[in-house]
Structures are given as structure tokens and as C-alpha cells.
XYZ file of C-alpha atoms in Angstrom:
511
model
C 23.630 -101.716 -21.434
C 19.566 -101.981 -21.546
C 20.004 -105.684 -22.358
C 21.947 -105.827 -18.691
C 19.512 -103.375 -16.998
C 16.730 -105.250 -18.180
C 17.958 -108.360 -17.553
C 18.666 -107.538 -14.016
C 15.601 -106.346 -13.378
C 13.328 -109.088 -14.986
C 15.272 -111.506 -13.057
C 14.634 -109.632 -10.008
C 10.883 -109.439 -10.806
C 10.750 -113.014 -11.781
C 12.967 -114.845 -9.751
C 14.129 -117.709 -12.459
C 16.630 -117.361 -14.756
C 14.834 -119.318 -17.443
C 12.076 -117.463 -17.734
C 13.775 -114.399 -17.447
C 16.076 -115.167 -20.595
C 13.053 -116.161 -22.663
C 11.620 -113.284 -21.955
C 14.256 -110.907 -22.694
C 14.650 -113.185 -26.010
C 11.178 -112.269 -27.019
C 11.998 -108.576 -26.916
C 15.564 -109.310 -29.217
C 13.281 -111.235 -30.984
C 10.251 -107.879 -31.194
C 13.473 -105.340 -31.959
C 14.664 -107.271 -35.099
C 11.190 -107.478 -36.453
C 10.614 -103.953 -35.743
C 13.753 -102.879 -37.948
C 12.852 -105.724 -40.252
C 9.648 -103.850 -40.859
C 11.206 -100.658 -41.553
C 13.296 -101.703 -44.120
C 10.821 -103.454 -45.564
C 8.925 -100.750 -45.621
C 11.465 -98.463 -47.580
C 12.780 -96.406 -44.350
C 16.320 -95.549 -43.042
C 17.349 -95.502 -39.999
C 18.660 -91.749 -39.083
C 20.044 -89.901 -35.978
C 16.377 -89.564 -34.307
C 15.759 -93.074 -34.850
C 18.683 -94.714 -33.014
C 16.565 -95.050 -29.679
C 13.804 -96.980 -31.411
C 15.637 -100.287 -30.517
C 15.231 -99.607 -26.750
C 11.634 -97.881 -26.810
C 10.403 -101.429 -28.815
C 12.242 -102.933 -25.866
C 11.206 -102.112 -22.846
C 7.341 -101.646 -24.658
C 7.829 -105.543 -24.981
C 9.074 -106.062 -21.637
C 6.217 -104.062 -19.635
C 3.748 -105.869 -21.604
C 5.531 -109.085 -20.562
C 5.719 -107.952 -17.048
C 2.025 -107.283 -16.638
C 0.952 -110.582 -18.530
C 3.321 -112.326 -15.756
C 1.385 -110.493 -12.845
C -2.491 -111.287 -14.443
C -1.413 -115.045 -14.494
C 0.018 -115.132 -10.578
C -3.214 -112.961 -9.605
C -4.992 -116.115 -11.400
C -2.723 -118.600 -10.066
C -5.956 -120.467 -7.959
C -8.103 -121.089 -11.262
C -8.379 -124.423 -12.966
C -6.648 -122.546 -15.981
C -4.993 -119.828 -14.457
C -3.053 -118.250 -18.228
C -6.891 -118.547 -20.392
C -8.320 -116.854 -17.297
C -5.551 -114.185 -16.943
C -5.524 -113.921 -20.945
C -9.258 -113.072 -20.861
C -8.635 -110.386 -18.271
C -5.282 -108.465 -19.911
C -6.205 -108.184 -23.322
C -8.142 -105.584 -22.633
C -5.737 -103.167 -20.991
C -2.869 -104.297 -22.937
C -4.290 -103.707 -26.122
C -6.137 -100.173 -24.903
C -2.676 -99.079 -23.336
C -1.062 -100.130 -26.875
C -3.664 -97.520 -28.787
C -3.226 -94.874 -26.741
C 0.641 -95.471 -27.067
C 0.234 -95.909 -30.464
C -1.989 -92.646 -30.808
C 0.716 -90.485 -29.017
C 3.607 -91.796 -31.183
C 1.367 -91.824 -34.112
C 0.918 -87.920 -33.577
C 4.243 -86.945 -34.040
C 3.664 -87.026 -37.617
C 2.067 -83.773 -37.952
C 5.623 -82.559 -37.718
C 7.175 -80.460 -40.238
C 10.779 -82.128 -39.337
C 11.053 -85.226 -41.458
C 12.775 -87.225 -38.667
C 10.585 -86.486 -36.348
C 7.838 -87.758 -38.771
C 9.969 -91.153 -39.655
C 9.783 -91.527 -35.881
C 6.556 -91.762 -35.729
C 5.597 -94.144 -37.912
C 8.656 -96.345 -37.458
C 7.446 -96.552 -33.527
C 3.854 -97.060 -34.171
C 4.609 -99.922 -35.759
C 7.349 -101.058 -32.891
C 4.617 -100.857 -30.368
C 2.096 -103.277 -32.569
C 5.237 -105.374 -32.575
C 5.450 -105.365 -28.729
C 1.768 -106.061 -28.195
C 1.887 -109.199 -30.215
C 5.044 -110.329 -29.048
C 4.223 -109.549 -25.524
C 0.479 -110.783 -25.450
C 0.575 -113.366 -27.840
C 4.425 -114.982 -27.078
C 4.665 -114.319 -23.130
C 1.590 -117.088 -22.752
C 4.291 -119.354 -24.538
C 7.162 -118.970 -22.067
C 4.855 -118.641 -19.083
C 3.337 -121.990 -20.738
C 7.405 -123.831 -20.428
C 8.100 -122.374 -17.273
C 4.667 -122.000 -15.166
C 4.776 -119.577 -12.295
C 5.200 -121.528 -9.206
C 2.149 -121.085 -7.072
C 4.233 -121.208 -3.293
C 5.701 -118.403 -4.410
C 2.576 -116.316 -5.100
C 0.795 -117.769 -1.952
C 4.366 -116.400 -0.040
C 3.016 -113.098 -0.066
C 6.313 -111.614 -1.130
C 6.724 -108.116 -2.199
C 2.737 -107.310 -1.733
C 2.522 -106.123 1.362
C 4.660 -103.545 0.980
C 2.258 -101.717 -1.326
C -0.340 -103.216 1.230
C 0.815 -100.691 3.878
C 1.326 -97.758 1.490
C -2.413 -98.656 -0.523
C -3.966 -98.497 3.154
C -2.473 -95.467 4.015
C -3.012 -93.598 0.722
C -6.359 -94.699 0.732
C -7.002 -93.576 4.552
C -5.431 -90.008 3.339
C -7.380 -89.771 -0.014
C -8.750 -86.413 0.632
C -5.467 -84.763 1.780
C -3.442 -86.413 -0.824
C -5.328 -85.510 -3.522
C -5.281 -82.097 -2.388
C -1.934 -82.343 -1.942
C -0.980 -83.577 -5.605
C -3.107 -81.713 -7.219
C -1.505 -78.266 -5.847
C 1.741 -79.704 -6.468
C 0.403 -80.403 -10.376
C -0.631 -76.597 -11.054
C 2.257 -75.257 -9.245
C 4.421 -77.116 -11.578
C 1.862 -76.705 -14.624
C 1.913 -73.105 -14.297
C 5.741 -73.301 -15.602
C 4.168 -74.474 -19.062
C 3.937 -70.704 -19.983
C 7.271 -70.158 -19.967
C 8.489 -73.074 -22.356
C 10.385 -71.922 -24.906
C 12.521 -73.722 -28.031
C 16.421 -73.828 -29.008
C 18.186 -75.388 -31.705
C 21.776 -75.251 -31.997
C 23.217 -77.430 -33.987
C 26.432 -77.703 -31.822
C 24.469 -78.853 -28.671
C 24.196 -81.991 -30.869
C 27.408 -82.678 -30.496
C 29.514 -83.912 -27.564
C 31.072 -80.849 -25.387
C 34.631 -82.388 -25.437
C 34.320 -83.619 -28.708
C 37.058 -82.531 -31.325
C 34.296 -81.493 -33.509
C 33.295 -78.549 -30.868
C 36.892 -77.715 -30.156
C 37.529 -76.889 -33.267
C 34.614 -74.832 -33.800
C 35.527 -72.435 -31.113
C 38.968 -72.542 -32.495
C 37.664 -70.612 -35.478
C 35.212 -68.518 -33.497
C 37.993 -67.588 -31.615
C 40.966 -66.945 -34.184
C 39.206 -66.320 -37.534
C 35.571 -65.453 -37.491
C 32.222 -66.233 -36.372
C 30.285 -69.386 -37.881
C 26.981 -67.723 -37.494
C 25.658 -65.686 -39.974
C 22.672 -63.885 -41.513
C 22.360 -63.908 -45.303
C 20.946 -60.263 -46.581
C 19.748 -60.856 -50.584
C 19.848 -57.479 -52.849
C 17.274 -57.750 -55.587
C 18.440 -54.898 -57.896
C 15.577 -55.883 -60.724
C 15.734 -55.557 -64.342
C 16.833 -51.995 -63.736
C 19.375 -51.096 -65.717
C 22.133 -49.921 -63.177
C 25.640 -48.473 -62.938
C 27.913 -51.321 -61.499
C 29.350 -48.667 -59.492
C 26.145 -47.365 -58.278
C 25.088 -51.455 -56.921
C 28.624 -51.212 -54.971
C 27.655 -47.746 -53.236
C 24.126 -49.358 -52.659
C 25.621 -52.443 -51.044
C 27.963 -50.207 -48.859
C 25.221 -48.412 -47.523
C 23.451 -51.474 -46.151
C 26.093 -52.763 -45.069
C 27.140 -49.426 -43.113
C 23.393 -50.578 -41.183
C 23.841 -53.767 -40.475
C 27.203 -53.559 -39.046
C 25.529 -50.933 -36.675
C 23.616 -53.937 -35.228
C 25.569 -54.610 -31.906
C 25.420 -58.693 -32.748
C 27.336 -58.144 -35.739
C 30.621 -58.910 -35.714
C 32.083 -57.966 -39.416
C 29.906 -57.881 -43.158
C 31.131 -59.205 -46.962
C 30.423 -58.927 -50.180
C 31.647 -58.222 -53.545
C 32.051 -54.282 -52.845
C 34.217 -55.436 -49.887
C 37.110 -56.252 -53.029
C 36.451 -52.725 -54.013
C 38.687 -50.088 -53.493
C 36.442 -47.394 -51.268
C 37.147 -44.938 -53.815
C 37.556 -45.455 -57.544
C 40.676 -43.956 -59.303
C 39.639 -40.604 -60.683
C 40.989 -42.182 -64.341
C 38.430 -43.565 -66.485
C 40.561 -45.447 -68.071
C 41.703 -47.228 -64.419
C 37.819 -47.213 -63.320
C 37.303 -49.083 -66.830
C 40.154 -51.473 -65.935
C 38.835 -52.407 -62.840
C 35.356 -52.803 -63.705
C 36.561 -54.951 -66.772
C 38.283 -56.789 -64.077
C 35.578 -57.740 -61.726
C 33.121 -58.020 -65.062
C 35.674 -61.219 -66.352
C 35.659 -62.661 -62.845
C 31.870 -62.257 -61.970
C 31.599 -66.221 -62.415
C 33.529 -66.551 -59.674
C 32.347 -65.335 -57.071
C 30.319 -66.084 -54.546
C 28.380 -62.741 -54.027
C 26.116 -61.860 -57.254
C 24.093 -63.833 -58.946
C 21.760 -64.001 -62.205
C 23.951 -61.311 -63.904
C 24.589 -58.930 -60.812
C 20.969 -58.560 -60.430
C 21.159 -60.288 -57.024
C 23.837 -59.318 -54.622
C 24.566 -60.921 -51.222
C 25.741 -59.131 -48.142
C 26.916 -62.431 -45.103
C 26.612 -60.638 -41.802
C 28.338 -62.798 -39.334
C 26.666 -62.785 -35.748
C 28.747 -62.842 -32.705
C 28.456 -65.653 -30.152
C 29.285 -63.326 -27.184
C 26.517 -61.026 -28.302
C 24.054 -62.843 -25.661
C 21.197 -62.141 -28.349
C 18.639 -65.181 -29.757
C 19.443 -64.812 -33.600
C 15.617 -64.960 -33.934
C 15.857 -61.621 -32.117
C 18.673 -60.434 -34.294
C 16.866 -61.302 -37.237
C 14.222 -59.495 -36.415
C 15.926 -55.994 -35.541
C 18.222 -55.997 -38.853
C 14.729 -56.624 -40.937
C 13.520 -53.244 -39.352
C 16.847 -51.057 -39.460
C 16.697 -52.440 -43.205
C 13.081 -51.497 -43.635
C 13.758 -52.283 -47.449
C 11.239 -54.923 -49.555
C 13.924 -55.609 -52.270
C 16.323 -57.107 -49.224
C 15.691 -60.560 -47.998
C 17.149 -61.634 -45.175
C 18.046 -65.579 -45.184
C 20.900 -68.015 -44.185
C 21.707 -70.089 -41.160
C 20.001 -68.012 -38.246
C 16.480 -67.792 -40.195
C 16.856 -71.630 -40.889
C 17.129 -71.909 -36.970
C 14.476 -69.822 -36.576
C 12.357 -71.303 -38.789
C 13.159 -74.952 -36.517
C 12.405 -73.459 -33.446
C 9.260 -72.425 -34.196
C 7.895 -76.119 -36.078
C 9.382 -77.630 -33.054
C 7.246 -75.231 -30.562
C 4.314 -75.562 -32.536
C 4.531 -79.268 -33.621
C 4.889 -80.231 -29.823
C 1.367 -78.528 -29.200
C 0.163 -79.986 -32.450
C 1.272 -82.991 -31.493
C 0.170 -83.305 -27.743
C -3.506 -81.721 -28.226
C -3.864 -84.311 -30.867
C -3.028 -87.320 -28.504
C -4.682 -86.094 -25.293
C -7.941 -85.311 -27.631
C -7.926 -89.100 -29.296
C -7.189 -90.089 -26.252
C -9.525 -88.772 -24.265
C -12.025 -90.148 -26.661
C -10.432 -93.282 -26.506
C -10.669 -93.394 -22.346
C -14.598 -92.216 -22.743
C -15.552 -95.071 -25.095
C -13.701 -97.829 -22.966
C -14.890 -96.799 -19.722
C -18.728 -95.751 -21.204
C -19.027 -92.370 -19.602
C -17.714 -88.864 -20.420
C -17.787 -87.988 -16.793
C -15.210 -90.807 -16.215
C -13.771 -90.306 -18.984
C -12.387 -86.856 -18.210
C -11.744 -88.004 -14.460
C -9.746 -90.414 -15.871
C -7.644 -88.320 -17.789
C -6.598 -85.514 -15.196
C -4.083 -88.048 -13.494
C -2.411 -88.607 -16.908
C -1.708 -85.191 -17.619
C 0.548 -85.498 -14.130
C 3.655 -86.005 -15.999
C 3.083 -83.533 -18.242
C 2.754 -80.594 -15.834
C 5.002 -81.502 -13.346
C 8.510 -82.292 -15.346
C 7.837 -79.740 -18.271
C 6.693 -77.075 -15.747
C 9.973 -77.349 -14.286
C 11.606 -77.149 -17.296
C 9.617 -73.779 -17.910
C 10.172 -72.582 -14.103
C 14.087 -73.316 -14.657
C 14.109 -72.140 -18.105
C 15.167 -74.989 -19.789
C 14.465 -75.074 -23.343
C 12.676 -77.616 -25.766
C 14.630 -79.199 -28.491
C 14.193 -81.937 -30.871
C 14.899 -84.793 -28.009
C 12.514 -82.815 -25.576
C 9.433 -82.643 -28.456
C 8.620 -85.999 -28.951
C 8.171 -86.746 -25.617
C 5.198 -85.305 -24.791
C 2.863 -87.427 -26.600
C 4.649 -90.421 -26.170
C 4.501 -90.044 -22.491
C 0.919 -89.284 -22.521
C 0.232 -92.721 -23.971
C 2.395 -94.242 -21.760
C 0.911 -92.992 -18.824
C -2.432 -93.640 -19.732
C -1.370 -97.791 -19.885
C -0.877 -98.071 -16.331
C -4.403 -96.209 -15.773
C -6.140 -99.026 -18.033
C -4.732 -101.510 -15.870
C -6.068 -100.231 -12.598
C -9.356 -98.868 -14.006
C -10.123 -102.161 -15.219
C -9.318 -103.577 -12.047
C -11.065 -100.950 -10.085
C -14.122 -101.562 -12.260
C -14.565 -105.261 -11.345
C -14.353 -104.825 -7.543
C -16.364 -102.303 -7.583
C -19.253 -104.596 -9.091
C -17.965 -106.814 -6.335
C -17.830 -104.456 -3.230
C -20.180 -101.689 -3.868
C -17.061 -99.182 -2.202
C -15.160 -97.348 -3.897
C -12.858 -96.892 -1.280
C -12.312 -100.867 -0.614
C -12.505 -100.987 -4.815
C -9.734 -98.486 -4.820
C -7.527 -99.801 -1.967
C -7.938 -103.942 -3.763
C -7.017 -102.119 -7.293
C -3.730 -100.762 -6.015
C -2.872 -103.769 -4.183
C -3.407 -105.956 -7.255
C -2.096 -103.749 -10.301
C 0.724 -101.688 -7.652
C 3.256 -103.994 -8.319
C 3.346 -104.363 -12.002
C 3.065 -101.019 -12.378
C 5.791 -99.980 -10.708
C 7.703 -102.495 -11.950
C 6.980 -102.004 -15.633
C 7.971 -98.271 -15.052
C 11.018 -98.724 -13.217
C 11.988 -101.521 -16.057
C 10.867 -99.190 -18.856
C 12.773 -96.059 -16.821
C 15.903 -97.914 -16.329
C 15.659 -98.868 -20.109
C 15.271 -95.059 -21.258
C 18.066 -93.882 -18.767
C 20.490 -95.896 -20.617
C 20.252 -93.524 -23.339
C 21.448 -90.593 -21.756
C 24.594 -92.505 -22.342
C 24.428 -91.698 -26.120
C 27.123 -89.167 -27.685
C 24.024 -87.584 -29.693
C 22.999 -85.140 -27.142
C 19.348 -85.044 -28.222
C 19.314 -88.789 -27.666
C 20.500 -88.282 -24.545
C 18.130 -85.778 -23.516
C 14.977 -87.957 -24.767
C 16.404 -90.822 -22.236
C 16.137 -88.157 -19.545
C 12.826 -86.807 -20.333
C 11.047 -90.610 -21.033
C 12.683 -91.322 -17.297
C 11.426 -88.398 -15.774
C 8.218 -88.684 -16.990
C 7.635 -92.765 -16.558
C 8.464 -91.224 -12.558
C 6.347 -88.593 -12.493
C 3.399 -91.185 -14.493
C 3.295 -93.139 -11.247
C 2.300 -90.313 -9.523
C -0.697 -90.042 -11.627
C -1.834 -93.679 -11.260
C -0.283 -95.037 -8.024
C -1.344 -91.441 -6.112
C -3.919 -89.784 -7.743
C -6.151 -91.764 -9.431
C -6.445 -93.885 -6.613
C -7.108 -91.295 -4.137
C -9.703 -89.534 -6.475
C -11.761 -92.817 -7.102
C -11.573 -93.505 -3.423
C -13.209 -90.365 -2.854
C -15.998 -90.974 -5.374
C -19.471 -90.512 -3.691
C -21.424 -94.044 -3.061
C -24.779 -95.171 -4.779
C -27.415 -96.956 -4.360
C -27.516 -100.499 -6.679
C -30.047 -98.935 -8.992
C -27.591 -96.400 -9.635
């Protein structure tokens, strides 16, 4: 489905079919090595990994796309693809770090796919940058772009009128944006994580039927593990049962908990007043204490399974939490599924953070060195923080939460967005050496790097969105997300950016 999306779209943007199939070859071609690479390099392919394929893909193709636009905006020189080489390098290769960076920082995750992810798509977007800087020359070199159809005009003056009237309205629009960015940002508070490993799963799917089936009929899946440590204590088998009924008496008081287990639960509640039938029945459970789930390391450690009730309406993190303190006992540990969760929810909260304060702050750096000036730098970097604040501060304002899909995409979308800013800041910067105005420099930079810009993005968008057709609902969600935010990216650098240079003070030539 991305191969037909893409395809589509490339032909649309290049208007000849030859060119367009060679181009879509080269990114076949940049997928294959990609998962050549990996394998290679000793990795597996795993659940998270499954939308590599079209990430390497439409990398490769927005590279293509933007090599294809610096050779028509050269299309006049003697040697129109050394001249346009000369200028994309550059960009292409500073938009491939920063892409790089942001997928590279996923690896201070805790969650091992995650991590794989990261380095598996680092290397993907090398892969793209030399297939789409160093093999689109090649096709572009068999089937030259034909110069009446740059000279036409074509789609240009559409972002003519909208680059004049942006321009014209810098002041208000940036004003305008920016209130729209910390409205939205201010939802960033609120974010919060869920994992459930049955939102993985397709809501129709037999799997999930069958699921609530049990929950239903038998008993709850969820459950929270509580872990008697008696000691080396010697103590009265009977006594350990009484012990055991007593906690479990307190946990079942918790409203979340459906129904408790363990070995006393086999136990009569009272013992036969014989000794000789107590003996019996101790003898019993003594021959059978291999198995059994509930004790372990000769009954010194006894398990109580608490299982939690889906209708309860309570996070298990919060359940957790108020068992450990009607407990209030340091030789009971409480473990199992629901701590695991918890456990999960946090990494993923704190490894998105992790993740995305390392990018922006490499970044950053990166953006200061390239444009020579901390000042710009940090100018620079406000419109690529656009996506950010505007489609995860929705999620916080509508309460959506983060899960393993949702995580990686921060980063990822902060390099991203920062390509299409290389592009027009190195365009900006050389007609601004020629104009002296900011304003004209700004308005000429849009007109020449509007097109490819959008394009790439739509291309790269359309290429994302086809994985919200994956059964694997974190999949899915990622495809939403990287959509969302390639949308939201333009705002950045087709609004703001534009709007903010254009309002940039003038100086003299000394300065």
C-alpha cells in the first residue's frame, strides 16, 4: 500500500513515469539493504520493528524529492546536477544527523525493542542519505528534468500567492501561531502513560473475545502477586495458614479485588478437633507440597494471587499502591502482572523525556554550529518544537495516553522537522547575502524550498498513514502520530519560521 501511495505521488510530483519508477526502485533497493544490514549485524526483526521498512522508505524518497527540486531550481546552469549537488549536500546530510540523532536517542530506553529500534533506524536513515544523494544524481542523470517544464511555472505560484501573503502578515501570524503553540503546549502537563497488553491486539480479534469470555464467566486475568517471606523461623504449618488468612481477609477488603488464592484456600477453615485427623491432613498437604503452585523453598515463601477487577475503574498502579499500605508489612512483597505494568509505564514516561531532551539538546547544538550563532541557533529551533506542542498537547488536553507506538515519536519527529528547516535556512541564508532583506530573503526562501517541502511531507505522511492499517495497534498508532506530526512540522517551517525571519530587524553591511 506505501509502494502505491508513493508511487502515486512521485509520479504526480514528477510527471514521468520513468523516472518515477527508478526512483521508487532506489528506495526497494535502500529497504533491502537496510534489513540486509540488520541481519548482518546479528538483529531480529520484532513487533516494534515491522514499520522500519516504510520509515527507510519514504526517508529515501524525501531525500529524492528534494535532490529533484535543487536540480530544476539549477536547471539554467551550464551543469545544472554538480551545481545543485554542491548546494543539497549540505541540508541533506544536516537533516540526516539530526534525524539520525532523534532516532539514535531512543536507545536510552529501558524497553529492549524500543532500543533495537533505534539503532536498526539510524542505520536506515544513513542508508537513505546515500541512496538518495548519491543514486538520485544517477536517475536524474538517464532521465534529465526537462527544462520547458520548469520555465512553465507550474505549481509555483501557488505558494507564490500564499509566500506573499504570509510574508505581508508576518507579525500577525506569528502572533497568531505562536498562541496557538502554548495553548496546545500547555496540554504537555497532563500526558500520562498506559500499557495494556490487550490494546495490542485487534478489538474484534478472536484473541480479545476470548479474553472477555473468561473475564466474564470464570475470573479476572489481572492480578497482583502478594509474596509471604516467613524466614528461617521455625513455624507451625497451621500457624502460616492462619497468617495467610489474615492477609488475605485485607486484601480482599480492597474494593478492586475481585476474589484471593492460596494454599490455605484448600484448607478446611477449621481443623478437625482430632489430632490424629489434623495429623492426616497436614501429612497430606506435607506429601503434595511439590505440587503446588503456592509455597516455595520449603513453605518458607507463600503466595497469595489477588485478582483485580476490570470494572473496578482503578489504574492497577493505583491499586498497587493502596494494598502496599493496608498491608503495611516488610516481609510481604507485592509483585505479578500489574507491578510489571507499572513498572512499563513509568520507563515509557520517563524514556520519552529521556529521549526527547537528549535530541532537542544535540540538536540544538547541532543547528548552532551549522548556522554559526547561538542566537540563531535557538531562533531556529522554536519552530521545530511546533509539532511537538501542538499534537501531544492535544493528546494531554483530551487525555489520551502515551504508549509504546506514541514514545518513539517524539524524537523522531523532532529530527524530522528540523530537515525541512535546513533546507530553507540554507536558502534563506544565501539571499540574504544577495538582498540585504530579510523580508524579500524570507518571501524567495519559501518560494524556492515551499514546494519540496510540502511535498516531501505529504509523501512521507501518506507513507506513515499506511500504517495505521496494521493489526498491531501500536503500529498503528505510530502511523498516526508520524502523520500528525509531519502536518503539524509544516507549520513550523512553512508558517513560522518564515514569518519570524521576515520580521528580523535590518543591518547595516558592516553588521
Amino acid at each position: 500500500i506505501t509502494l502505491l501511495i508513493s508511487l502515486c505521488l512521485l509520479y504526480y510530483s514528477f510527471r514521468e513515469w520513468k523516472k518515477t519508477l527508478a526512483t521508487l526502485g532506489l528506495t526497494i533497493w535502500a529497504i533491502n539493504l537496510t534489513t540486509a544490514l540488520i541481519y548482518l549485524g546479528g538483529g531480529e526483526m520484532n513487533f516494534i520493528l515491522g514499520a522500519l521498512s516504510v520509515m527507510v522508505m519514504v526517508f529515501t524518497l524525501a531525500i529524492s524529492i528534494h535532490v529533484h527540486h535543487y536540480v530544476a531550481s539549477c536547471i539554467d546552469e551550464p551543469d545544472p546536477l554538480a551545481v545543485a549537488l554542491k548546494i543539497a549536500w549540505k541540508p541533506c546530510v544536516l537533516a540526516t544527523l539530526t534525524t539520525t540523532i532523534g532516532l539514535f536517542s531512543l536507545t536510552v530506553s529501558e524497553i529492549g525493542p524500543v532500543i533495537q529500534f533505534g539503532y536498526a533506524a539510524s542505520v536506515g536513515t544513513f542508508v537513505s542519505l546515500i541512496t538518495g544523494l548519491g543514486l538520485t544524481p544517477a536517475v536524474l542523470t538517464l532521465w534529465p528534468i526537462d527544462p520547458k517544464m520548469v520555465h512553465s511555472g507550474g505549481k509555483r505560484w501557488n505558494f507564490q500567492q500564499c509566500a506573499n501573503w504570509l510574508i505581508d502578515h508576518a507579525g500577525r501570524v506569528s502572533i497568531a501561531t505562536i498562541i496557538l503553540v502554548m495553548t496546545t503546549g500547555v496540554g504537555l502537563f497532563s500526558l500520562r502513560t498506559k500499557i495494556d497488553p490487550l490494546d495490542f491486539l485487534p478489538a474484534e480479534g478472536r484473541v480479545i473475545q476470548d479474553v472477555r469470555a473468561v473475564q466474564n464467566n470464570l475470573t479476572e486475568l489481572d492480578s497482583i502477586e502478594a509474596i509471604v517471606d516467613f524466614g528461617d523461623e521455625e513455624i507451625p504449618f497451621i500457624k502460616k495458614v492462619e497468617h495467610i488468612r489474615k492477609l488475605e481477609t485485607i486484601i480482599q477488603q480492597h474494593p478492586a479485588v475481585r476474589h484471593t488464592m492460596s494454599l490455605a484456600s484448600f484448607f478446611p477453615k477449621q481443623f478437625p478437633e482430632s489430632p490424629f485427623e489434623t495429623a492426616r491432613l497436614l501429612s497430606h498437604a506435607q506429601s503434595a507440597h511439590g505440587d503446588n503452585d503456592f509455597t516455595s523453598d520449603g513453605e518458607r515463601l507463600w503466595r497469595i494471587s489477588a485478582r483485580i477487577s476490570s470494572d473496578a475503574d482503578l489504574p492497577q498502579d493505583q491499586v498497587y499502591d493502596e494494598l502496599a499500605v493496608m498491608i503495611d508489612d516488610p516481609n510481604v512483597i507485592l509483585t505479578g502482572v500489574a507491578p510489571l505494568l507499572r513498572r512499563a509505564q513509568n520507563q515509557i514516561f520517563t524514556g520519552f523525556w529521556e529521549s526527547f531532551s537528549m535530541a532537542f539538546v544535540i540538536i540544538t547544538i547541532v543547528m548552532i554550529v551549522s548556522l554559526r550563532s547561538i542566537k540563531a541557533g535557538l531562533v531556529a529551533m522554536v519552530p521545530n518544537l511546533t509539532p511537538i506542542c501542538i499534537v501531544f498537547g492535544i493528546l494531554g488536553w483530551y487525555q489520551i495516553p502515551i504508549d509504546i507506538g506514541i514514545m518513539m515519536t517524539a524524537s523522531i519527529a523532532l529530527g524530522i522537522a528540523v530537515d525541512g528547516t535546513f533546507h530553507f535556512l540554507v536558502r534563506y541564508q544565501s539571499q540574504f547575502r544577495l538582498t540585504r532583506n530579510s523580508a524579500q530573503a524570507s518571501r524567495d526562501s519559501l518560494l524556492m524550498t515551499g514546494e519540496p517541502i510540502f511535498t516531501a511531507a505529504v509523501i512521507t505522511g501518506a507513507g506513515m498513514l499506511a500504517l495505521t492499517l496494521s493489526n498491531f495497534v501500536p503500529t498503528a498508532r505510530f502511523g498516526y502520530m508520524m502523520t500528525s506530526l509531519l502536518v503539524a512540522a509544516l507549520v513550523g517551517d512553512l508558517v513560522l519560521l518564515p514569518c519570524l525571519l521576515a520580521l528580523r530587524p535590518k543591518k547595516s553591511d558592516d553588521q
